[in-house]
């Protein structure tokens, strides 16, 4: 019998029972909720007249629909205000911990879980948000669910799930200067396409992945869904343990030692088998950008827009032509933020690049910290001053222009180089044209006002 | 959830591929706290100009096409996990979506709301799209008990569905009903968990 993958090990520990020819009853260790995909689930509980089964295993925050300025004032938009208020009422009624607007731990759900030490190796984690895959960076099985499933977890701490197939993506070798983990994942997505991992759970391995910080690993796992995967995970190692140690909800003292012992068992056995495997060489990866309307439509920043009949609709939307070089193209908006790239390391990278420089006059550059803690840390380190002096607008935490649910939107027809995860039509506002890139590429573009190869600036 | 058994209807063709849930229902319309009413904004930015006037070129604005069955290009429902996408399709009146490939989360969300995703071979879907374009009054029959799809008078093609999910749809049962019935096992699992 062959060995087990990391995914198999964690999966098998959480299956309570299996329906014949059907899904498994799958136990959930931690559940995150936010204002947009939870209200209908709470209504469902009320209709059935049931309580939340394990309120201590659910944590709430307001992120998708919150303004990123003047958060101390009531939310101006009536519907947004109502939705955020509804979350507070539901948490109060059902006894769930809420890190709401103004709380020192508020922030994007996939930023606060890890930084509070709630996210831990070997856990199963769900949230009504597809980027829940982020938490897989810690060796957790983490995936996005719909609102009906949010209700299932609230009611029973379980979801019904069918076991996905296993995919291995290995990246080996050192990364070149100016190349970030965002470039790795945009590169992988460009190779296997926006649907290439559908039905699979990915494990990322290889020396290039092992060398990454936890923040950088989160960026990779975050975008697993952009290839259609349910999630992606990375085996925990010393980097992981070092990150978790001492965080608010991390195990302490004797419990820490026990946890560590357990976590060290979380790796893929040498003789384990995957359904699908890919191998990439880090030497092939350079700064990446997207040209189309799904995250799989990426190119090396030095390449031209591919000529393919499949691209016609996307290029029409993007106002681009086949054979066009994007490098040097004027861009009026830069968005640095989202659950993909809004952590302290991202802000440090941006600040280090723009220090002593000035953004181009044609550019509006917005930096949205992922959480109150990131915002606080940035201020302590003086990053806020550096960004401000360079003409970047450091705002308050939230999902912001990644999905344009609040007032942070990109105007129709205009280009935005964005560190977020989706370049779908209208994602950043009706008619907005999104170009996905790393925080360094975004920062470099803000400085020159044109799509820029960051390697020329460092 | 409303039970679903046999659907006999004309079809609406949407040949676009990789239709993501941001297209099905853009994020700015996710502020409602109920499940109803999302159909008004289904495919909002493909269906309407910014000023709210309909775009005549979009299929939902073309009166010759209507029905309970949406036939779409491959990788339908990719992107965001928003169940609002399934609610919007259902609220608009669709009961079945046919495609050669569905994104995982959308497929689950659809099944949890009485909206049947039917996966058929790409070549078949392409022919079906062309046939609907030629003759918008073409009637299709979806027979869930038999797991068959056919154009009326034509050859039936089988489709796959998980037997558990099939019985849920036929009876209008939710997963949550099943999970609540498993409470003893869940408690036992928690007690034995190290």
XYZ file of C-alpha atoms in Angstrom, chain A:
458
model
C 0.000 0.000 0.000
C 1.344 3.405 -0.910
C 1.801 6.172 1.618
C -0.415 9.139 2.288
C -0.218 12.666 1.035
C -0.368 15.586 3.453
C -3.896 16.181 2.172
C -4.948 12.571 2.808
C -3.640 12.689 6.361
C -5.580 15.801 7.320
C -8.663 14.751 5.348
C -8.870 11.288 6.899
C -8.626 12.721 10.421
C -11.766 14.767 9.818
C -14.137 12.324 8.131
C -16.882 11.305 10.558
C -18.827 9.059 8.211
C -19.442 8.492 4.535
C -22.709 8.264 2.651
C -22.700 5.321 0.226
C -21.704 6.686 -3.184
C -22.043 10.119 -1.723
C -20.186 12.799 0.165
C -18.554 12.484 3.594
C -19.613 14.137 6.808
C -16.550 16.299 7.237
C -15.659 17.968 10.545
C -14.587 21.607 10.568
C -12.117 22.875 13.182
C -12.358 26.593 12.454
C -14.998 28.613 10.655
C -14.631 32.247 9.608
C -17.611 34.361 8.676
C -18.058 37.860 7.263
C -20.957 40.179 6.574
C -21.732 39.272 2.953
C -22.178 35.496 2.882
C -23.523 34.863 6.392
C -26.846 36.705 6.975
C -28.941 34.195 5.011
C -27.295 31.349 6.950
C -28.306 32.874 10.291
C -31.834 33.363 8.937
C -31.855 29.658 8.136
C -30.955 28.817 11.743
C -33.772 31.020 13.003
C -36.265 29.380 10.640
C -35.275 25.963 11.949
C -35.146 27.299 15.484
C -31.643 25.968 16.170
C -28.583 27.463 17.843
C -24.995 27.585 16.632
C -23.560 24.181 17.552
C -19.994 25.286 18.408
C -19.912 29.087 18.651
C -16.317 28.975 19.980
C -15.109 27.557 16.650
C -16.469 30.402 14.544
C -14.865 33.848 14.297
C -16.384 36.833 12.515
C -15.057 40.035 10.992
C -16.375 42.766 8.708
C -14.231 43.166 5.601
C -15.916 42.854 2.195
C -18.246 45.764 2.432
C -16.529 48.281 4.714
C -15.204 51.722 3.754
C -11.414 52.183 3.891
C -11.509 55.753 5.143
C -13.187 57.243 8.228
C -13.979 53.859 9.720
C -14.782 55.571 13.022
C -17.842 57.184 11.409
C -21.110 55.375 10.588
C -20.926 53.695 7.153
C -22.441 56.084 4.617
C -23.941 53.524 2.257
C -27.245 52.422 3.766
C -27.198 48.829 2.504
C -23.582 48.298 3.554
C -24.270 49.751 6.973
C -27.253 47.452 7.390
C -25.282 44.390 6.348
C -22.412 45.122 8.751
C -24.887 45.845 11.536
C -26.711 42.600 10.779
C -23.448 40.697 11.281
C -22.987 42.307 14.699
C -26.561 41.443 15.684
C -26.194 37.849 14.511
C -22.905 37.395 16.380
C -24.459 38.835 19.518
C -27.554 36.630 19.249
C -25.606 33.435 18.571
C -22.596 34.056 20.831
C -19.897 34.390 18.154
C -16.697 36.409 18.616
C -16.772 39.392 16.267
C -13.785 41.529 15.326
C -15.906 44.273 13.853
C -15.094 47.673 12.454
C -12.903 49.608 14.883
C -11.713 46.508 16.739
C -7.933 46.158 17.008
C -8.116 42.728 15.320
C -10.495 43.662 12.479
C -9.305 42.998 8.955
C -9.592 40.807 5.891
C -10.683 37.421 7.147
C -7.757 35.604 5.490
C -5.261 38.024 6.990
C -6.544 38.008 10.570
C -6.938 34.219 10.930
C -3.217 33.547 10.476
C -1.994 36.638 12.311
C -4.071 35.766 15.382
C -2.785 32.188 15.384
C -6.305 30.838 14.770
C -5.058 29.165 11.591
C -2.943 26.123 12.519
C -1.416 23.097 10.788
C -3.681 20.083 10.395
C -6.871 22.089 10.892
C -9.866 22.056 8.614
C -10.960 25.621 7.929
C -13.883 26.970 5.915
C -15.363 30.368 5.162
C -17.993 31.664 2.771
C -15.251 33.021 0.558
C -13.317 31.258 -2.166
C -9.960 32.639 -1.013
C -10.163 30.594 2.172
C -7.550 28.493 0.374
C -5.061 31.046 1.792
C -4.953 29.192 5.127
C -3.588 26.105 3.365
C -0.162 27.759 3.621
C -0.061 26.380 7.194
C -0.748 22.777 6.194
C -4.475 23.141 6.830
C -7.266 21.925 4.568
C -8.992 25.220 3.908
C -11.620 25.924 1.283
C -14.403 28.300 0.341
C -18.044 27.336 0.764
C -21.445 28.727 -0.162
C -23.952 30.184 2.263
C -25.966 26.944 2.546
C -22.758 25.308 3.722
C -22.076 28.179 6.136
C -25.433 27.318 7.646
C -24.444 23.629 7.825
C -21.265 24.495 9.728
C -23.065 26.836 12.094
C -25.680 24.151 12.772
C -23.459 21.055 13.007
C -19.759 22.073 12.724
C -19.691 19.818 9.630
C -20.139 20.051 5.879
C -20.914 17.334 3.367
C -17.924 17.051 1.053
C -16.657 14.683 -1.585
C -12.957 14.029 -1.468
C -11.223 15.892 -4.297
C -8.339 14.510 -6.337
C -4.770 15.298 -5.352
C -2.468 17.484 -7.396
C 1.199 18.168 -6.757
C 2.818 21.358 -8.004
C 6.545 21.431 -7.474
C 8.696 24.524 -8.005
C 12.426 24.154 -7.649
C 15.404 26.466 -7.675
C 16.200 29.974 -6.467
C 13.997 32.927 -7.411
C 15.594 35.773 -9.324
C 15.771 39.262 -7.837
C 12.504 41.197 -8.122
C 10.478 38.004 -8.507
C 7.924 37.363 -5.757
C 5.615 34.509 -4.827
C 2.825 36.379 -6.654
C 4.848 35.912 -9.847
C 5.170 32.199 -9.082
C 1.425 31.720 -8.774
C 0.568 33.904 -11.791
C 3.123 31.878 -13.740
C 1.597 28.566 -12.611
C -1.929 29.812 -13.414
C -0.770 30.856 -16.895
C 0.575 27.345 -17.440
C -2.309 25.240 -16.167
C -5.194 27.685 -16.892
C -8.079 29.029 -14.870
C -9.804 25.645 -14.771
C -6.776 23.332 -14.834
C -7.013 22.307 -11.176
C -10.805 21.985 -10.908
C -11.793 18.972 -8.819
C -8.361 18.900 -7.169
C -6.675 19.912 -3.950
C -3.143 21.128 -4.595
C 0.003 20.564 -2.571
C 2.806 23.013 -3.395
C 6.273 21.611 -2.845
C 9.843 22.070 -3.978
C 12.795 24.146 -2.869
C 11.389 27.415 -4.230
C 8.258 27.009 -2.089
C 10.196 25.880 0.993
C 12.348 29.010 0.804
C 9.317 31.325 1.017
C 8.126 33.198 4.109
C 4.648 32.463 5.485
C 3.296 35.664 3.921
C 4.622 34.623 0.529
C 3.234 31.087 0.942
C -0.176 32.540 1.743
C -0.118 34.460 -1.549
C 0.460 31.184 -3.415
C -2.244 29.192 -1.619
C -4.638 32.137 -1.860
C -4.772 31.888 -5.644
C -5.277 28.096 -5.811
C -8.947 28.777 -6.523
C -7.950 30.832 -9.580
C -6.984 27.548 -11.231
C -10.257 25.999 -10.121
C -8.776 24.018 -7.197
C -10.786 23.645 -4.004
C -7.656 24.644 -2.156
C -3.921 24.416 -1.943
C -1.630 23.525 0.923
C 2.015 23.543 1.930
C 3.490 21.135 4.469
C 4.293 22.936 7.719
C 7.963 23.350 8.638
C 10.146 25.477 10.926
C 9.105 28.621 9.015
C 5.478 27.788 9.826
C 6.107 27.020 13.491
C 8.202 30.161 13.928
C 5.366 32.255 12.478
C 2.685 30.763 14.730
C 4.633 30.731 17.980
C 3.494 33.359 20.450
C 0.450 34.497 18.475
C -2.704 35.222 20.425
C -4.526 31.916 19.874
C -1.464 29.741 19.294
C -0.995 26.840 21.715
C 1.131 27.781 24.719
C 3.610 25.957 27.005
C 3.010 22.187 27.231
C 0.259 22.454 24.616
C 2.745 24.032 22.235
C 5.099 21.071 22.579
C 2.254 18.633 21.985
C 1.057 20.591 18.986
C 4.531 20.709 17.534
C 4.876 16.964 17.818
C 1.598 16.505 15.958
C 2.414 19.105 13.318
C 5.735 17.465 12.514
C 3.805 14.432 11.227
C 2.114 16.543 8.578
C 4.012 15.817 5.391
C 3.507 13.737 2.271
C 5.029 10.273 2.552
C 7.758 9.514 0.027
C 5.720 6.754 -1.605
C 2.416 8.684 -1.688
C 0.742 9.139 -5.044
C -0.896 12.133 -6.666
C -3.565 12.094 -9.369
C -1.806 14.891 -11.257
C 1.673 16.403 -10.961
C 3.409 19.454 -12.383
C 6.996 20.535 -12.074
C 8.318 24.024 -12.734
C 11.747 25.578 -12.656
C 11.989 28.835 -10.689
C 14.605 30.029 -13.174
C 11.835 30.343 -15.803
C 9.834 32.725 -13.628
C 10.128 36.488 -14.068
C 7.748 39.301 -13.056
C 4.306 38.385 -14.431
C 1.265 40.412 -15.474
C -2.151 39.495 -16.814
C -3.574 40.811 -20.080
C -7.041 39.246 -20.067
C -10.127 38.682 -17.972
C -9.221 35.607 -15.981
C -6.144 34.997 -13.820
C -4.898 32.241 -16.136
C -4.340 34.862 -18.856
C -0.884 35.862 -17.689
C 2.384 36.614 -19.483
C 5.938 37.472 -18.565
C 6.098 41.250 -18.272
C 8.439 41.352 -21.277
C 6.121 39.324 -23.518
C 3.470 40.547 -25.938
C -0.266 39.852 -25.782
C -0.827 36.382 -27.289
C -2.741 36.042 -30.516
C -5.455 33.439 -30.087
C -9.128 33.276 -31.080
C -9.884 32.400 -27.430
C -8.686 35.865 -26.404
C -10.974 37.942 -28.634
C -13.680 38.728 -26.100
C -11.193 39.385 -23.304
C -8.981 41.664 -25.408
C -11.980 43.641 -26.575
C -12.926 44.235 -22.944
C -9.355 45.092 -22.007
C -8.865 47.398 -25.010
C -5.747 45.488 -26.050
C -4.578 43.990 -29.333
C -2.698 40.755 -30.024
C 1.042 41.340 -30.324
C 0.897 44.458 -28.149
C 3.621 44.948 -25.532
C 2.135 45.952 -22.180
C 5.465 47.094 -20.824
C 5.460 50.891 -20.965
C 1.681 51.186 -21.236
C 0.242 54.116 -19.304
C -1.763 53.159 -16.234
C -3.742 55.553 -14.023
C -4.529 53.338 -11.038
C -2.504 51.124 -8.754
C -4.171 49.040 -6.060
C -2.028 47.392 -3.414
C -4.110 45.258 -1.083
C -6.504 42.259 -0.873
C -6.187 38.880 0.845
C -3.501 38.045 -1.717
C -1.031 40.853 -0.984
C -1.839 43.150 1.935
C 0.320 41.707 4.691
C 3.129 43.492 6.480
C 5.757 41.912 4.238
C 3.950 43.233 1.151
C 3.847 46.742 2.610
C 7.536 46.532 3.524
C 8.434 45.519 -0.033
C 6.412 48.369 -1.481
C 7.878 50.875 0.973
C 11.428 49.712 0.283
C 10.923 50.291 -3.438
C 9.216 53.679 -3.247
C 11.311 55.177 -0.441
C 12.669 58.523 -1.577
C 10.757 58.325 -4.861
C 7.550 59.983 -6.007
C 4.595 58.387 -7.740
C 3.846 59.568 -11.269
C 1.329 62.426 -11.557
C -1.082 60.396 -13.687
C -1.385 57.626 -11.091
C -3.666 57.226 -8.118
C -1.984 54.734 -5.817
C -3.982 53.144 -3.045
C -2.519 50.904 -0.335
C -4.993 48.957 1.782
C -3.502 47.122 4.772
C -4.970 43.678 5.334
C -5.819 44.269 8.977
C -5.698 46.717 11.872
C -2.623 44.868 13.107
C -0.887 45.279 9.736
C -1.847 48.969 9.743
C -0.484 49.369 13.268
C 2.741 47.548 12.458
C 3.236 49.638 9.313
C 2.922 52.791 11.401
C 5.345 51.516 14.016
C 7.887 50.831 11.310
C 7.344 54.237 9.715
C 6.084 52.702 6.474
C 3.086 55.038 6.548
C 5.416 58.056 6.266
C 7.414 56.530 3.431
C 4.256 55.703 1.483
C 2.725 59.095 2.146
C 5.854 60.954 1.058
C 5.890 58.929 -2.148
C 2.287 60.003 -2.812
C 0.618 56.681 -1.997
C -2.648 56.756 -0.095
C -2.496 54.380 2.887
C -6.081 53.666 3.881
C -7.835 51.439 6.421
C -8.295 47.640 6.292
C -10.840 45.853 4.113
C -11.300 44.012 0.828
C -11.691 47.363 -0.923
C -11.086 47.658 -4.675
C -10.329 43.959 -5.048
C -14.034 43.427 -5.605
C -15.412 46.951 -5.550
C -18.232 46.287 -3.106
C -17.533 49.519 -1.254
C -16.817 52.899 -2.872
C -13.218 51.960 -3.800
C -13.673 51.363 -7.514
C -11.707 51.788 -10.710
C -13.520 53.955 -13.317
C -14.856 52.310 -16.499
C -12.308 51.870 -19.257
C -9.298 52.686 -17.063
C -6.411 50.353 -16.287
C -5.471 49.349 -12.766
C -2.382 47.373 -11.883
C -3.604 45.439 -8.917
C -2.026 43.077 -6.389
C -5.379 41.323 -5.943
C -6.425 37.967 -7.336
C -9.059 38.469 -10.034
C -9.088 40.379 -13.295
C -12.657 39.409 -14.177
C -14.746 41.869 -16.181
C -16.094 44.546 -13.864
C -14.443 43.057 -10.797
C -12.972 46.402 -9.682
C -15.994 48.367 -10.888
C -18.155 48.285 -14.027
C -15.907 48.521 -17.088
C -12.693 48.562 -14.998
C -9.642 46.933 -16.608
C -7.525 44.990 -14.124
C -3.933 43.912 -14.642
C -2.793 41.529 -11.907
C 0.782 41.775 -10.692
C 3.064 41.488 -7.670
C 3.363 44.272 -5.069
C 6.786 45.202 -6.476
C 5.500 45.438 -10.046
C 2.527 47.481 -8.815
C 4.775 49.835 -6.840
C 7.193 50.250 -9.759
C 4.263 51.005 -12.073
C 2.976 53.667 -9.676
C 6.381 55.366 -9.695
C 6.751 55.547 -13.481
C 3.059 55.777 -14.410
C 3.646 52.998 -16.921
C 3.727 49.228 -16.667
C 7.248 48.686 -15.465
C 9.632 45.786 -15.118
C 10.659 46.182 -11.490
C 14.042 44.641 -12.268
C 14.941 47.951 -13.949
C 14.408 49.845 -10.687
C 16.293 47.614 -8.260
